[in-house]
Amino acid sequence: MATFRHRALNEAASHQTSRYFEEAGPVSGYFGRNVLDLGKMKAYMSPKAYEAVLASVRYGAKLDRSVADEIAEGMKKWAMEMGATHYTHLFQPLTDSTAEKHEAFVSFKEGVAFEKFKGDALVQQEPDASSFPNGGLRNTFEARGYSAWDPSSPVFLMDGTLCIPSVFVSYTGEALDTKAPNLKSLHALSEAATAVANLFDKGVNAVKVNLGIEQEYFLVDESLYNARPDLMLCGRTVIGHTSAKDQQLEDHYFGAIPSRVSSFMKDFETEAYKLGIQLQTRHNEVAPNQFECAPVYSEATTAVDQNMMLMIVMQKVAEKHHLKVIFHEKPFDGVNGSGKHCNWSITTDTGVNLLSPGKTPTKNLQSLSFYASVLRGVYKHHFLLMTSVATLSNSYRLGGNEAPPAIMSVFSGSTLYRVFQEIMGLTEAQVASGKQESIRIVNSIPEIFPDNTDRNRTSPFAFTGNRFEFRAVGSSQNVASAVYVLNSVVAESLREFKAEVDALEASGEDRSSAVMTVVRRFITEAKDIMFEGNGYSREWEEEAQNRGLKAVRNVPEAYEIYHDPDVIELFDSVGVLAPNEVEARFEILNETYVKKLQIEARVLGDMCLNHVIPAAVKYQNVLIENVRGMKEVFGEEFMNFCSAEVGTLKQISQYINNISLDVETLVEARKKANRIEDIALRAKVYSHEVKDMMDKIRDSADRLEMLIDDELWPIPKYRELLFF
Ligand code: ADP
Ligand code: MG
């Protein structure tokens, strides 16, 4: 048992179950310990400084530099009492991860050390940022990028460092991150939604977005992970034959959590609680070794920031457990991939969930206005929304038979669906009758009694009683990039809703009837996006095509939507991204796609040449020796006894040959693509030529895995990676 794989298997077997981050007492005793929330801030600064922070958090008021020093001093005091030595602006560049550059509090003057943290350092930093993706917004010689504190998200401690959630912008002010456009989209949505809400209630001053983010992930033993170059470098397996048993018995979903995993979960939950992350659920997912956790929903920026923190915490805690957390959307072929469902709702500052059907017809008119606007926005920009989750890694997941298809549709649930049908005049109004009744028309406005249990897990965008669940988002993504698109789309639609109602009112229609007219118009316009059936089925793909719904079939081709004038206009009009920022994102998306695929292709080539073929040749030689011996013993008759070995030998030789030639072709395809100057074109060529060749190579490698002596196979197999 000399292979790396066998050593890794031995090591993995020795990994123990243990707790490393236990805290005494109930969670309430340490929840939020590492966060400087508003309550704590009050104790660390003067009332004036605190008021300034409060105004900034609540109304986005600009922080006056005169109080910034005092706020910084208060933060430093708290952080140092908690044992911190450094601070960092934590930002979310266009890489789907976070970035941090730690600065020490300690300063030196004439050899004497003292701690310092000034307002300037709190409010703004200038990381040497030349190597973050910028899509041409910044030349390397003008590399300055600024990170600026986002006071709407509280500062916190991690690893002895005071972390300051920040936006990241270029020298000339363009966004280089996902946070800045998200904040802008929340603002745009708040304005547009408030205007519509004011049609029904003048007392509404702001509308906020709530997000509940469900995080799916896989766990793999660290030793096995380290023995797989593809997992290490790409986050997914580029070769590997499926395991005889995987998820077909459906025995993992909601099953008993293995004790090693359970210890890990408890540990990361403890660390997450200290960061104020309101984790509430944990369970086994469908695929073996796949799991999920979800916090209680919170305001969008907090939810996004906390999800990013959660991913970091999970990775860090996993190290102690000799585990690796795999956030990739499709780490293993043949079993389910991972998503990050975003539960999205909007509530007023008066505490009303605008997507909750109300108790009175007037309240329903309000929620109908919002459903209609969401529906129409999602319909109008369905392809853009799908593209907002289109990444190389998510493309391996979407459209598989167990994940949402890459076609946008909205599931409304039977109650709402019927209401919509009636509004469009497609079905007769239901007359009140006993228990089944769900809708009643009062003065031509439907009354709705929703059935919250109505679920459809095959829909990429589903209404679940008082929120929409965007299920196509990928598990490794920073959800902000999907959420700001959704917010923008809805904001645009709400603006148009309001304008149309205003116009009708101006022409003399009364408000209720004006609203109902626009609701009907919006729903009718958007009717093709509504789909209540099985989103995983073939029939739906055909039906969707007939309805003119565009599917994301090829990721770089989908990115062309960012050149669509309607899309550029959308982002510009809601103030979320200027045209040059959209273009920069287009470049970055293509660049990232190419780079990731390039890495995968290289890793595949390396693994084939360095692992697969050498192992295959070894076994080929064993068989050759055997056949030669048989011939010696049996002479002319030998083929009567070893036709199987000879057959296997032929197959192995054929696959070795195929792989060698195909890897060469793959390298050539890559080189040819790399010479293409235009990044968008290069991405397209990669997506066809490089990807197709990779599939072909994988097929040969996986067949070899089945033919070769298990003792000789050098990399951990699926059955070993997928079961604890
Ligand atoms: P399921 O897997 O059945 O969808 P989960 O409990 O795993 O349910 O996740 C549901 C998520 O939706 C949680 O994060 C929850 O807090 C969130 N959620 C519940 N109500 C709302 C709401 N009104 N707005 C946004 N998110 C919500
Ligand atoms: Mg869910």
PDB file of N, CA and C in Angstrom, residues 4 24 34 64 120 124 143 166 211 220 241 363-364 397 480 484 508 546 559 566 589-590 649 711 714-715 721:
ATOM      1  N   PHE A   4       0.068   7.320  -2.559  1.00  0.00           N
ATOM      2  CA  PHE A   4      -0.348   8.503  -1.807  1.00  0.00           C
ATOM      3  C   PHE A   4      -1.772   8.282  -1.294  1.00  0.00           C
ATOM      4  N   ALA A  24     -19.045  27.409  27.554  1.00  0.00           N
ATOM      5  CA  ALA A  24     -19.946  26.974  28.623  1.00  0.00           C
ATOM      6  C   ALA A  24     -21.242  27.771  28.537  1.00  0.00           C
ATOM      7  N   ASN A  34     -18.231  38.928  19.857  1.00  0.00           N
ATOM      8  CA  ASN A  34     -17.152  39.521  19.059  1.00  0.00           C
ATOM      9  C   ASN A  34     -17.610  40.621  18.107  1.00  0.00           C
ATOM     10  N   ASP A  64     -19.064  62.740   9.883  1.00  0.00           N
ATOM     11  CA  ASP A  64     -18.222  63.918   9.944  1.00  0.00           C
ATOM     12  C   ASP A  64     -16.841  63.515  10.470  1.00  0.00           C
ATOM     13  N   ASP A 120      -9.257  58.646  10.233  1.00  0.00           N
ATOM     14  CA  ASP A 120      -8.932  58.470   8.810  1.00  0.00           C
ATOM     15  C   ASP A 120      -8.784  57.002   8.452  1.00  0.00           C
ATOM     16  N   GLN A 124     -11.362  55.285   5.795  1.00  0.00           N
ATOM     17  CA  GLN A 124     -10.853  54.988   4.458  1.00  0.00           C
ATOM     18  C   GLN A 124      -9.467  54.378   4.516  1.00  0.00           C
ATOM     19  N   ALA A 143      -2.938  52.395  -9.783  1.00  0.00           N
ATOM     20  CA  ALA A 143      -3.502  51.221  -9.132  1.00  0.00           C
ATOM     21  C   ALA A 143      -4.328  51.529  -7.903  1.00  0.00           C
ATOM     22  N   SER A 166     -16.253  46.993   4.529  1.00  0.00           N
ATOM     23  CA  SER A 166     -15.968  48.146   3.680  1.00  0.00           C
ATOM     24  C   SER A 166     -16.410  47.933   2.249  1.00  0.00           C
ATOM     25  N   LEU A 211     -32.962  39.134   3.902  1.00  0.00           N
ATOM     26  CA  LEU A 211     -32.412  37.961   3.222  1.00  0.00           C
ATOM     27  C   LEU A 211     -32.173  36.850   4.228  1.00  0.00           C
ATOM     28  N   VAL A 220     -15.117  17.001   3.195  1.00  0.00           N
ATOM     29  CA  VAL A 220     -14.222  15.925   2.771  1.00  0.00           C
ATOM     30  C   VAL A 220     -13.088  15.866   3.783  1.00  0.00           C
ATOM     31  N   HIS A 241     -14.593   8.166 -11.062  1.00  0.00           N
ATOM     32  CA  HIS A 241     -15.758   7.358 -11.429  1.00  0.00           C
ATOM     33  C   HIS A 241     -16.780   7.446 -10.311  1.00  0.00           C
ATOM     34  N   LYS A 363     -55.191  45.845   1.986  1.00  0.00           N
ATOM     35  CA  LYS A 363     -53.841  45.333   2.223  1.00  0.00           C
ATOM     36  C   LYS A 363     -53.438  44.397   1.087  1.00  0.00           C
ATOM     37  N   ASN A 364     -54.424  43.630   0.610  1.00  0.00           N
ATOM     38  CA  ASN A 364     -54.127  42.721  -0.487  1.00  0.00           C
ATOM     39  C   ASN A 364     -53.797  43.450  -1.764  1.00  0.00           C
ATOM     40  N   ARG A 397     -23.671  22.758 -12.223  1.00  0.00           N
ATOM     41  CA  ARG A 397     -24.791  22.338 -11.382  1.00  0.00           C
ATOM     42  C   ARG A 397     -26.142  22.590 -12.039  1.00  0.00           C
ATOM     43  N   ALA A 480     -24.417  38.795  -3.127  1.00  0.00           N
ATOM     44  CA  ALA A 480     -24.702  40.193  -3.459  1.00  0.00           C
ATOM     45  C   ALA A 480     -24.824  40.396  -4.959  1.00  0.00           C
ATOM     46  N   TYR A 484     -28.179  42.214  -5.989  1.00  0.00           N
ATOM     47  CA  TYR A 484     -28.320  43.581  -6.498  1.00  0.00           C
ATOM     48  C   TYR A 484     -28.989  43.601  -7.875  1.00  0.00           C
ATOM     49  N   GLY A 508     -58.311  60.514 -14.068  1.00  0.00           N
ATOM     50  CA  GLY A 508     -59.612  60.474 -13.413  1.00  0.00           C
ATOM     51  C   GLY A 508     -60.025  59.150 -12.799  1.00  0.00           C
ATOM     52  N   ASN A 546     -40.944  27.522 -26.088  1.00  0.00           N
ATOM     53  CA  ASN A 546     -42.130  28.002 -26.813  1.00  0.00           C
ATOM     54  C   ASN A 546     -42.628  29.332 -26.266  1.00  0.00           C
ATOM     55  N   TYR A 559     -23.169  36.052 -20.979  1.00  0.00           N
ATOM     56  CA  TYR A 559     -22.611  37.336 -20.522  1.00  0.00           C
ATOM     57  C   TYR A 559     -22.863  38.476 -21.506  1.00  0.00           C
ATOM     58  N   ASP A 566     -31.034  47.551 -22.953  1.00  0.00           N
ATOM     59  CA  ASP A 566     -32.036  47.548 -21.879  1.00  0.00           C
ATOM     60  C   ASP A 566     -31.398  47.306 -20.516  1.00  0.00           C
ATOM     61  N   LEU A 589     -16.057  38.974 -15.582  1.00  0.00           N
ATOM     62  CA  LEU A 589     -16.749  37.679 -15.624  1.00  0.00           C
ATOM     63  C   LEU A 589     -16.111  36.763 -16.663  1.00  0.00           C
ATOM     64  N   ASN A 590     -15.830  37.323 -17.828  1.00  0.00           N
ATOM     65  CA  ASN A 590     -15.206  36.514 -18.877  1.00  0.00           C
ATOM     66  C   ASN A 590     -13.798  36.074 -18.486  1.00  0.00           C
ATOM     67  N   LEU A 649      -6.400  -5.656 -21.573  1.00  0.00           N
ATOM     68  CA  LEU A 649      -5.154  -5.036 -22.017  1.00  0.00           C
ATOM     69  C   LEU A 649      -5.399  -4.124 -23.220  1.00  0.00           C
ATOM     70  N   GLU A 711      -5.368  -1.449  -5.950  1.00  0.00           N
ATOM     71  CA  GLU A 711      -4.118  -1.184  -5.225  1.00  0.00           C
ATOM     72  C   GLU A 711      -3.252  -0.136  -5.922  1.00  0.00           C
ATOM     73  N   PRO A 714      -3.966   5.794  -7.810  1.00  0.00           N
ATOM     74  CA  PRO A 714      -3.248   6.698  -6.917  1.00  0.00           C
ATOM     75  C   PRO A 714      -4.074   7.782  -6.220  1.00  0.00           C
ATOM     76  N   ILE A 715      -5.290   8.066  -6.695  1.00  0.00           N
ATOM     77  CA  ILE A 715      -6.036   9.172  -6.079  1.00  0.00           C
ATOM     78  C   ILE A 715      -7.330   8.668  -5.444  1.00  0.00           C
ATOM     79  N   LEU A 721     -14.235   9.486  -0.780  1.00  0.00           N
ATOM     80  CA  LEU A 721     -14.401  10.913  -0.500  1.00  0.00           C
ATOM     81  C   LEU A 721     -15.777  11.216   0.069  1.00  0.00           C
TER      82      LEU A 721
END
